[in-house]
Amino acid sequence: MSYEINRAVVIGAGTMGAAIAGHLANAGIPVTLLDIVPPDLKPAEMTNPKARNRIVQAGFDRLVKTKPDNLFSSETANLIKLGNLEDDFEAAVSTADWIIEVIVEKLEMKRALMARIDAVRRKPGEDNRAGSLVTSNTSGLPIHAIAEGCSLDFRQHFMGTHFFNPPRYMKLIEVIPTPDSLPGAVEFITHFCARTLGKGVVVCKDTPNFIANRIGQIAASYTIDYGLANGYTVEEVDALTGELIGRPKMGTFRLADLAGIDVAYYVSKNLYGLLPDDPEREVLASPRLVTLFEGMLSRNWLGNKTNQGFYKQVTGAGGVKEFWHLDPTTFEYLQPQKPRWKSVGEQRSKPLAERLRALAAADDRAGQLIWFVLSRTLAYAANQVPEISETVEAVDQALRWGFNWELGPFEIWDALGVPETVKRMEADGLKVAPWVKQMVARGHRHFYSREGDYLFHYRPLRRQFEADDLDENLVSLAMWKERRHHRLIERNPSASLLDMGDGVLLVEFHSKMNALDDDVTKMIELGMDRLRTDYEGMVIGNQGEQFCVGANLAAIGMGAQMKQWGQLELAVSRLQETLQRIRRANKPVVTVPFGLALGGGAEVAMAGDRVVAAAETYMGLVEVGVGLVPAGGGCKEIVRRLVSPHMKVDNPFPGPWLQNAFMTIGQARVSTSAEEARSIGFLSPDDVVVMNKDYLLAEAKREVLAMASAGYKADHPVRNCYAAGRDALANLMIGIHLMQEGGFISAYDAHVGRKLAYVLCGGDISQPQWVDEKYFLDLEREAFLSLLGEPKTLERIFHMLQTGKPLRN
């Protein structure tokens, strides 16, 4: 009997429990969320189901209201059923395939709950099915201790699953087996969390705070303590410990504000008690840290949740919002100074590995802090292996996925140079793990090495390099281009054409932010030429930070400023024709959006025959934000998708559908997930959503081959767009006028809106009619170019380029 998860139960409707339930629902899993019956019920409420579910309802309400959204769409909430631990416990738990405990961090309470679950959960063989799985989401309690006293079968199906907050967005799940956990159960949960929930899974040992929080908390404490001891400001520490060294932009202190000062202090105190034999634990109880945190707690300065912590928002001169930082010595707030260091200025734009080497060696206050932070983190991580993990890879993955570090500790060490760094650490009096020194003595200069398709990582206990089995779901474009040169067919500064094998081409964007330019267009055209004769199908995707943020706005703005109208029209026409070639192709083309797919990026995505999108895809036609309308086929595609299907009836009335199309573009609506993109109309019912971004390209390739083998036939775009004409246009114009009169939009917003309305209605033709797609493409190109000639549009473009924010002029 194999494991399967068709229904789940989450027990505990606090912030974390409700969010875990929400993410299970995001993955399409029906889930019951349970919590206690309120202890203060009045006699009249004892039999009132609504009153008895008051606590779980409050948790659910927080879930759906929290920003950024926990749920992919409002419909996702329908998969969550609410109940309480008295009335609904047995029915919910006995029918669940996975029971997740997320109650308070008190061992005896967790044990009592596990005993109740043990009594009613499904046992192996019942209903001819495998036994249900039970996991705890504790972040610090020993996993094995939680299941003490339970039956052997329960313990065999029990383990820890430590989600990181917020569960929808944070990639890491630490899976923590106990000595009793069945290997098959652990393997199933690991695979399920990766494939179905879209997570990066690290299997950990059952040690205090597991991997990420153990190392992350010690590293943060060393950073703060060193900063306090050496007179660095809060602002300086964050500037040096954020993006500069490959960590999140917020840095150390701002991250504490986000987590909550009370939470950070509690975690530190708790970890101190759990590590009686760890010599590095003393930094957690540093008098400097204790004085600082207790001083903030006494003032109720808890960070973001009280709008005051290490930073406080202040209204500066001219009403500009400023974030002032705390002076830890006086508990007063200081005006931002934007600290500068020569070494940082010289190295900031260099690749991360090169930047880290230079900054760690810099002989100034920036270099001193960076070396201290890196060296202590690396030394501590190495000294915890193999206690917390037997592989360096698991440690690196936990820190990258759990805290969004670009490189994990051992990857950083490789970048710095292991032998050289070991000598410097020992000169500083740091304890270097014996296994690291043995590795260096055996002639190994790195923790990682690559041979062919395999990445080898050093295994300290075995004193050798080993590679994990290749995962057919993972594609590494960087490795292909570095080591499998036969994969690369053609390359230019902005895009590449690669052979994915099995007759599938790949067009990869790699311009800045993957913006569209002439080189990208040329590469798509080359791919289409090759596709026609030599291949079964094509994928358009990449592995950058974002799929595509649209056209190169700077180039468009400069071209308009220089009045290069002929070149601009040619570029727009070429993009339109290229995307129409994709639409007309006689072989399948699959697009692979993820992250931001804006403007032209959305148009590229919608041009494909099928979309394989990451669950976290934020798609929208946002051109109105810079005073333009979509011109790569976006207007046409919205009419084709949102208006035309409803007009295939007798005496159609296009009003509400055109209004929806107009608002979708006119409000620059951007989806908050791929599922919301589907509800808007950017994705179709047949498009595929993949939870794990790492699997996108492999899934897209499979989709191409499946479509090809099924006898793919092209969708010929002939007379398939409904041009509603002048009467519908007049209705939209009235609406635009009323919005301007009501003060909802500016006069220039109204001007752009009128251009958009004209395009969406197919102009002011006297009668509605069905037209070819080219008809709408000509209209949107004309409107785009005319708006580019407007001074206010240029103001909006250059304001966006300078500030990253739209201008309402």
PDB file of C-alpha atoms in Angstrom, residues 138-352:
ATOM      1  CA  THR A 138       7.756  22.697  16.084  1.00  0.00           C
ATOM      2  CA  SER A 139      10.792  24.877  15.500  1.00  0.00           C
ATOM      3  CA  GLY A 140      12.784  23.823  18.525  1.00  0.00           C
ATOM      4  CA  LEU A 141      11.331  20.993  20.614  1.00  0.00           C
ATOM      5  CA  PRO A 142      12.874  17.523  20.172  1.00  0.00           C
ATOM      6  CA  ILE A 143      10.746  15.676  17.650  1.00  0.00           C
ATOM      7  CA  HIS A 144      11.228  12.248  19.228  1.00  0.00           C
ATOM      8  CA  ALA A 145      10.085  13.574  22.606  1.00  0.00           C
ATOM      9  CA  ILE A 146       6.762  14.766  21.192  1.00  0.00           C
ATOM     10  CA  ALA A 147       5.754  11.201  20.247  1.00  0.00           C
ATOM     11  CA  GLU A 148       6.837   9.554  23.519  1.00  0.00           C
ATOM     12  CA  GLY A 149       4.155   7.270  24.896  1.00  0.00           C
ATOM     13  CA  CYS A 150       2.437   6.766  21.539  1.00  0.00           C
ATOM     14  CA  SER A 151       2.094   3.421  19.784  1.00  0.00           C
ATOM     15  CA  LEU A 152       4.871   2.016  17.626  1.00  0.00           C
ATOM     16  CA  ASP A 153       2.771   2.419  14.473  1.00  0.00           C
ATOM     17  CA  PHE A 154       2.162   6.072  15.319  1.00  0.00           C
ATOM     18  CA  ARG A 155       5.880   6.681  15.878  1.00  0.00           C
ATOM     19  CA  GLN A 156       6.693   4.947  12.594  1.00  0.00           C
ATOM     20  CA  HIS A 157       4.433   7.393  10.760  1.00  0.00           C
ATOM     21  CA  PHE A 158       5.483  10.469  12.733  1.00  0.00           C
ATOM     22  CA  MET A 159       8.188  13.070  12.024  1.00  0.00           C
ATOM     23  CA  GLY A 160       8.785  16.820  12.074  1.00  0.00           C
ATOM     24  CA  THR A 161       7.915  19.141   9.178  1.00  0.00           C
ATOM     25  CA  HIS A 162       9.233  22.599  10.007  1.00  0.00           C
ATOM     26  CA  PHE A 163       7.669  25.104   7.610  1.00  0.00           C
ATOM     27  CA  PHE A 164       9.185  28.572   7.380  1.00  0.00           C
ATOM     28  CA  ASN A 165       7.008  31.648   7.673  1.00  0.00           C
ATOM     29  CA  PRO A 166       5.141  32.619   5.545  1.00  0.00           C
ATOM     30  CA  PRO A 167       4.607  29.070   4.226  1.00  0.00           C
ATOM     31  CA  ARG A 168       3.400  30.199   0.813  1.00  0.00           C
ATOM     32  CA  TYR A 169       6.506  32.226   0.024  1.00  0.00           C
ATOM     33  CA  MET A 170       9.362  30.653   2.000  1.00  0.00           C
ATOM     34  CA  LYS A 171      10.864  27.739   0.145  1.00  0.00           C
ATOM     35  CA  LEU A 172      12.358  25.699   2.985  1.00  0.00           C
ATOM     36  CA  ILE A 173      10.743  22.787   4.787  1.00  0.00           C
ATOM     37  CA  GLU A 174      12.959  20.929   7.234  1.00  0.00           C
ATOM     38  CA  VAL A 175      11.862  17.289   7.532  1.00  0.00           C
ATOM     39  CA  ILE A 176      13.012  15.730  10.794  1.00  0.00           C
ATOM     40  CA  PRO A 177      12.684  11.947  11.155  1.00  0.00           C
ATOM     41  CA  THR A 178      12.988  10.151  14.488  1.00  0.00           C
ATOM     42  CA  PRO A 179      14.749   6.800  14.930  1.00  0.00           C
ATOM     43  CA  ASP A 180      11.310   5.156  14.628  1.00  0.00           C
ATOM     44  CA  SER A 181      10.201   6.934  11.421  1.00  0.00           C
ATOM     45  CA  LEU A 182       9.791   4.544   8.513  1.00  0.00           C
ATOM     46  CA  PRO A 183      12.156   5.411   5.632  1.00  0.00           C
ATOM     47  CA  GLY A 184       9.283   5.040   3.161  1.00  0.00           C
ATOM     48  CA  ALA A 185       7.185   7.561   5.071  1.00  0.00           C
ATOM     49  CA  VAL A 186      10.060  10.041   5.201  1.00  0.00           C
ATOM     50  CA  GLU A 187      10.752   9.584   1.494  1.00  0.00           C
ATOM     51  CA  PHE A 188       7.089  10.135   0.640  1.00  0.00           C
ATOM     52  CA  ILE A 189       6.758  13.335   2.704  1.00  0.00           C
ATOM     53  CA  THR A 190      10.007  14.644   1.239  1.00  0.00           C
ATOM     54  CA  HIS A 191       8.836  14.035  -2.327  1.00  0.00           C
ATOM     55  CA  PHE A 192       5.319  15.325  -1.647  1.00  0.00           C
ATOM     56  CA  CYS A 193       6.542  18.577  -0.103  1.00  0.00           C
ATOM     57  CA  ALA A 194       8.887  19.171  -3.038  1.00  0.00           C
ATOM     58  CA  ARG A 195       6.570  18.219  -5.873  1.00  0.00           C
ATOM     59  CA  THR A 196       3.077  19.063  -4.618  1.00  0.00           C
ATOM     60  CA  LEU A 197       3.806  21.901  -2.191  1.00  0.00           C
ATOM     61  CA  GLY A 198       6.666  23.337  -4.256  1.00  0.00           C
ATOM     62  CA  LYS A 199       9.191  23.379  -1.435  1.00  0.00           C
ATOM     63  CA  GLY A 200      12.907  22.884  -1.042  1.00  0.00           C
ATOM     64  CA  VAL A 201      13.194  20.008   1.407  1.00  0.00           C
ATOM     65  CA  VAL A 202      16.137  19.388   3.714  1.00  0.00           C
ATOM     66  CA  VAL A 203      16.166  16.256   5.855  1.00  0.00           C
ATOM     67  CA  CYS A 204      17.598  17.207   9.260  1.00  0.00           C
ATOM     68  CA  LYS A 205      18.748  15.480  12.369  1.00  0.00           C
ATOM     69  CA  ASP A 206      16.661  15.876  15.519  1.00  0.00           C
ATOM     70  CA  THR A 207      18.893  18.501  17.136  1.00  0.00           C
ATOM     71  CA  PRO A 208      17.991  21.870  18.719  1.00  0.00           C
ATOM     72  CA  ASN A 209      16.518  24.303  16.171  1.00  0.00           C
ATOM     73  CA  PHE A 210      17.538  21.860  13.414  1.00  0.00           C
ATOM     74  CA  ILE A 211      19.756  23.504  10.741  1.00  0.00           C
ATOM     75  CA  ALA A 212      18.608  26.903   9.483  1.00  0.00           C
ATOM     76  CA  ASN A 213      17.535  28.471  12.769  1.00  0.00           C
ATOM     77  CA  ARG A 214      20.487  26.973  14.638  1.00  0.00           C
ATOM     78  CA  ILE A 215      23.097  28.526  12.382  1.00  0.00           C
ATOM     79  CA  GLY A 216      21.059  31.604  11.488  1.00  0.00           C
ATOM     80  CA  GLN A 217      20.435  32.577  15.116  1.00  0.00           C
ATOM     81  CA  ILE A 218      24.069  32.188  16.138  1.00  0.00           C
ATOM     82  CA  ALA A 219      25.226  34.125  13.063  1.00  0.00           C
ATOM     83  CA  ALA A 220      22.761  36.961  13.712  1.00  0.00           C
ATOM     84  CA  SER A 221      23.792  37.138  17.373  1.00  0.00           C
ATOM     85  CA  TYR A 222      27.474  37.346  16.474  1.00  0.00           C
ATOM     86  CA  THR A 223      26.696  40.099  13.959  1.00  0.00           C
ATOM     87  CA  ILE A 224      24.681  42.220  16.393  1.00  0.00           C
ATOM     88  CA  ASP A 225      27.129  41.720  19.258  1.00  0.00           C
ATOM     89  CA  TYR A 226      30.130  42.670  17.121  1.00  0.00           C
ATOM     90  CA  GLY A 227      28.323  45.717  15.788  1.00  0.00           C
ATOM     91  CA  LEU A 228      27.455  46.887  19.301  1.00  0.00           C
ATOM     92  CA  ALA A 229      30.950  46.217  20.660  1.00  0.00           C
ATOM     93  CA  ASN A 230      32.660  48.128  17.861  1.00  0.00           C
ATOM     94  CA  GLY A 231      30.421  51.151  17.499  1.00  0.00           C
ATOM     95  CA  TYR A 232      28.724  50.349  14.188  1.00  0.00           C
ATOM     96  CA  THR A 233      25.335  51.936  13.695  1.00  0.00           C
ATOM     97  CA  VAL A 234      22.235  49.853  13.005  1.00  0.00           C
ATOM     98  CA  GLU A 235      22.187  51.362   9.533  1.00  0.00           C
ATOM     99  CA  GLU A 236      25.832  50.443   8.890  1.00  0.00           C
ATOM    100  CA  VAL A 237      25.378  46.831   9.970  1.00  0.00           C
ATOM    101  CA  ASP A 238      22.361  46.391   7.705  1.00  0.00           C
ATOM    102  CA  ALA A 239      24.156  47.991   4.761  1.00  0.00           C
ATOM    103  CA  LEU A 240      27.030  45.515   5.178  1.00  0.00           C
ATOM    104  CA  THR A 241      25.030  42.359   5.900  1.00  0.00           C
ATOM    105  CA  GLY A 242      22.328  42.543   3.216  1.00  0.00           C
ATOM    106  CA  GLU A 243      22.505  42.233  -0.561  1.00  0.00           C
ATOM    107  CA  LEU A 244      26.175  43.225  -0.482  1.00  0.00           C
ATOM    108  CA  ILE A 245      27.132  39.793   0.887  1.00  0.00           C
ATOM    109  CA  GLY A 246      24.376  37.847  -0.843  1.00  0.00           C
ATOM    110  CA  ARG A 247      21.710  38.028   1.842  1.00  0.00           C
ATOM    111  CA  PRO A 248      18.256  39.654   1.815  1.00  0.00           C
ATOM    112  CA  LYS A 249      18.272  43.411   1.267  1.00  0.00           C
ATOM    113  CA  MET A 250      16.864  44.165   4.721  1.00  0.00           C
ATOM    114  CA  GLY A 251      20.047  43.107   6.519  1.00  0.00           C
ATOM    115  CA  THR A 252      20.279  41.959  10.135  1.00  0.00           C
ATOM    116  CA  PHE A 253      18.384  44.503  12.245  1.00  0.00           C
ATOM    117  CA  ARG A 254      15.544  45.067   9.801  1.00  0.00           C
ATOM    118  CA  LEU A 255      15.043  41.296   9.643  1.00  0.00           C
ATOM    119  CA  ALA A 256      14.657  41.290  13.434  1.00  0.00           C
ATOM    120  CA  ASP A 257      12.014  43.999  13.092  1.00  0.00           C
ATOM    121  CA  LEU A 258      10.189  41.849  10.570  1.00  0.00           C
ATOM    122  CA  ALA A 259      10.321  38.721  12.742  1.00  0.00           C
ATOM    123  CA  GLY A 260       9.463  40.676  15.903  1.00  0.00           C
ATOM    124  CA  ILE A 261      11.904  41.747  18.613  1.00  0.00           C
ATOM    125  CA  ASP A 262      10.041  39.627  21.156  1.00  0.00           C
ATOM    126  CA  VAL A 263      10.194  36.570  18.901  1.00  0.00           C
ATOM    127  CA  ALA A 264      13.881  37.054  18.147  1.00  0.00           C
ATOM    128  CA  TYR A 265      14.699  37.411  21.850  1.00  0.00           C
ATOM    129  CA  TYR A 266      12.575  34.389  22.813  1.00  0.00           C
ATOM    130  CA  VAL A 267      14.234  32.214  20.171  1.00  0.00           C
ATOM    131  CA  SER A 268      17.670  33.312  21.378  1.00  0.00           C
ATOM    132  CA  LYS A 269      16.906  32.571  25.048  1.00  0.00           C
ATOM    133  CA  ASN A 270      15.278  29.251  24.175  1.00  0.00           C
ATOM    134  CA  LEU A 271      18.230  28.157  22.030  1.00  0.00           C
ATOM    135  CA  TYR A 272      20.657  29.079  24.800  1.00  0.00           C
ATOM    136  CA  GLY A 273      18.891  26.647  27.128  1.00  0.00           C
ATOM    137  CA  LEU A 274      18.869  23.896  24.523  1.00  0.00           C
ATOM    138  CA  LEU A 275      22.637  24.048  23.902  1.00  0.00           C
ATOM    139  CA  PRO A 276      24.334  23.387  27.242  1.00  0.00           C
ATOM    140  CA  ASP A 277      27.410  21.868  25.575  1.00  0.00           C
ATOM    141  CA  ASP A 278      27.813  24.339  22.725  1.00  0.00           C
ATOM    142  CA  PRO A 279      30.700  26.731  23.484  1.00  0.00           C
ATOM    143  CA  GLU A 280      29.320  29.285  21.028  1.00  0.00           C
ATOM    144  CA  ARG A 281      26.025  29.623  22.888  1.00  0.00           C
ATOM    145  CA  GLU A 282      27.424  32.385  25.120  1.00  0.00           C
ATOM    146  CA  VAL A 283      26.982  34.937  22.354  1.00  0.00           C
ATOM    147  CA  LEU A 284      23.219  34.359  22.696  1.00  0.00           C
ATOM    148  CA  ALA A 285      23.400  35.672  26.259  1.00  0.00           C
ATOM    149  CA  SER A 286      25.846  38.495  25.599  1.00  0.00           C
ATOM    150  CA  PRO A 287      25.197  41.328  28.102  1.00  0.00           C
ATOM    151  CA  ARG A 288      25.156  43.775  25.201  1.00  0.00           C
ATOM    152  CA  LEU A 289      22.406  41.836  23.439  1.00  0.00           C
ATOM    153  CA  VAL A 290      20.403  41.287  26.613  1.00  0.00           C
ATOM    154  CA  THR A 291      20.531  44.976  27.554  1.00  0.00           C
ATOM    155  CA  LEU A 292      19.481  46.038  24.068  1.00  0.00           C
ATOM    156  CA  PHE A 293      16.615  43.589  23.615  1.00  0.00           C
ATOM    157  CA  GLU A 294      15.234  43.933  27.119  1.00  0.00           C
ATOM    158  CA  GLY A 295      15.362  47.715  26.772  1.00  0.00           C
ATOM    159  CA  MET A 296      13.311  47.500  23.595  1.00  0.00           C
ATOM    160  CA  LEU A 297      10.854  45.023  25.083  1.00  0.00           C
ATOM    161  CA  SER A 298      10.309  47.269  28.112  1.00  0.00           C
ATOM    162  CA  ARG A 299       9.338  50.077  25.721  1.00  0.00           C
ATOM    163  CA  ASN A 300       7.132  47.752  23.653  1.00  0.00           C
ATOM    164  CA  TRP A 301       9.296  48.413  20.607  1.00  0.00           C
ATOM    165  CA  LEU A 302       8.646  45.068  18.952  1.00  0.00           C
ATOM    166  CA  GLY A 303       9.449  45.911  15.339  1.00  0.00           C
ATOM    167  CA  ASN A 304       6.999  46.011  12.467  1.00  0.00           C
ATOM    168  CA  LYS A 305       4.021  44.898  14.517  1.00  0.00           C
ATOM    169  CA  THR A 306       4.281  47.963  16.755  1.00  0.00           C
ATOM    170  CA  ASN A 307       5.651  50.225  13.968  1.00  0.00           C
ATOM    171  CA  GLN A 308       8.803  50.780  15.962  1.00  0.00           C
ATOM    172  CA  GLY A 309      11.855  48.649  16.590  1.00  0.00           C
ATOM    173  CA  PHE A 310      15.362  49.056  15.279  1.00  0.00           C
ATOM    174  CA  TYR A 311      13.726  51.350  12.717  1.00  0.00           C
ATOM    175  CA  LYS A 312      10.911  53.869  12.966  1.00  0.00           C
ATOM    176  CA  GLN A 313       9.139  55.569  10.089  1.00  0.00           C
ATOM    177  CA  VAL A 314       9.392  59.356  10.312  1.00  0.00           C
ATOM    178  CA  THR A 315       7.915  62.054   8.088  1.00  0.00           C
ATOM    179  CA  GLY A 316      10.865  64.097   6.925  1.00  0.00           C
ATOM    180  CA  ALA A 317      11.213  67.364   5.054  1.00  0.00           C
ATOM    181  CA  GLY A 318       8.593  67.875   2.394  1.00  0.00           C
ATOM    182  CA  GLY A 319       6.480  65.048   3.744  1.00  0.00           C
ATOM    183  CA  VAL A 320       8.930  62.390   2.534  1.00  0.00           C
ATOM    184  CA  LYS A 321       8.848  59.115   4.488  1.00  0.00           C
ATOM    185  CA  GLU A 322      12.155  58.262   6.129  1.00  0.00           C
ATOM    186  CA  PHE A 323      13.256  55.290   8.203  1.00  0.00           C
ATOM    187  CA  TRP A 324      15.265  56.453  11.187  1.00  0.00           C
ATOM    188  CA  HIS A 325      17.428  53.907  12.989  1.00  0.00           C
ATOM    189  CA  LEU A 326      17.884  53.230  16.678  1.00  0.00           C
ATOM    190  CA  ASP A 327      20.952  54.356  18.579  1.00  0.00           C
ATOM    191  CA  PRO A 328      21.422  51.352  20.930  1.00  0.00           C
ATOM    192  CA  THR A 329      23.375  53.440  23.447  1.00  0.00           C
ATOM    193  CA  THR A 330      20.731  56.141  23.968  1.00  0.00           C
ATOM    194  CA  PHE A 331      17.526  54.471  22.671  1.00  0.00           C
ATOM    195  CA  GLU A 332      16.974  57.511  20.493  1.00  0.00           C
ATOM    196  CA  TYR A 333      16.417  57.429  16.733  1.00  0.00           C
ATOM    197  CA  LEU A 334      18.914  58.843  14.242  1.00  0.00           C
ATOM    198  CA  GLN A 335      18.303  60.301  10.794  1.00  0.00           C
ATOM    199  CA  PRO A 336      19.445  58.111   7.852  1.00  0.00           C
ATOM    200  CA  GLN A 337      23.041  58.782   6.831  1.00  0.00           C
ATOM    201  CA  LYS A 338      23.495  56.368   3.906  1.00  0.00           C
ATOM    202  CA  PRO A 339      26.911  55.057   4.997  1.00  0.00           C
ATOM    203  CA  ARG A 340      29.676  54.761   2.429  1.00  0.00           C
ATOM    204  CA  TRP A 341      32.941  52.822   2.354  1.00  0.00           C
ATOM    205  CA  LYS A 342      35.544  52.925  -0.396  1.00  0.00           C
ATOM    206  CA  SER A 343      35.919  49.142  -0.497  1.00  0.00           C
ATOM    207  CA  VAL A 344      32.174  48.667  -0.866  1.00  0.00           C
ATOM    208  CA  GLY A 345      31.939  51.213  -3.666  1.00  0.00           C
ATOM    209  CA  GLU A 346      34.760  49.493  -5.555  1.00  0.00           C
ATOM    210  CA  GLN A 347      33.319  45.992  -5.218  1.00  0.00           C
ATOM    211  CA  ARG A 348      29.537  46.421  -5.197  1.00  0.00           C
ATOM    212  CA  SER A 349      28.958  45.738  -8.903  1.00  0.00           C
ATOM    213  CA  LYS A 350      31.210  42.662  -9.112  1.00  0.00           C
ATOM    214  CA  PRO A 351      29.928  39.047  -9.092  1.00  0.00           C
ATOM    215  CA  LEU A 352      29.137  37.786  -5.599  1.00  0.00           C
TER     216      LEU A 352
END
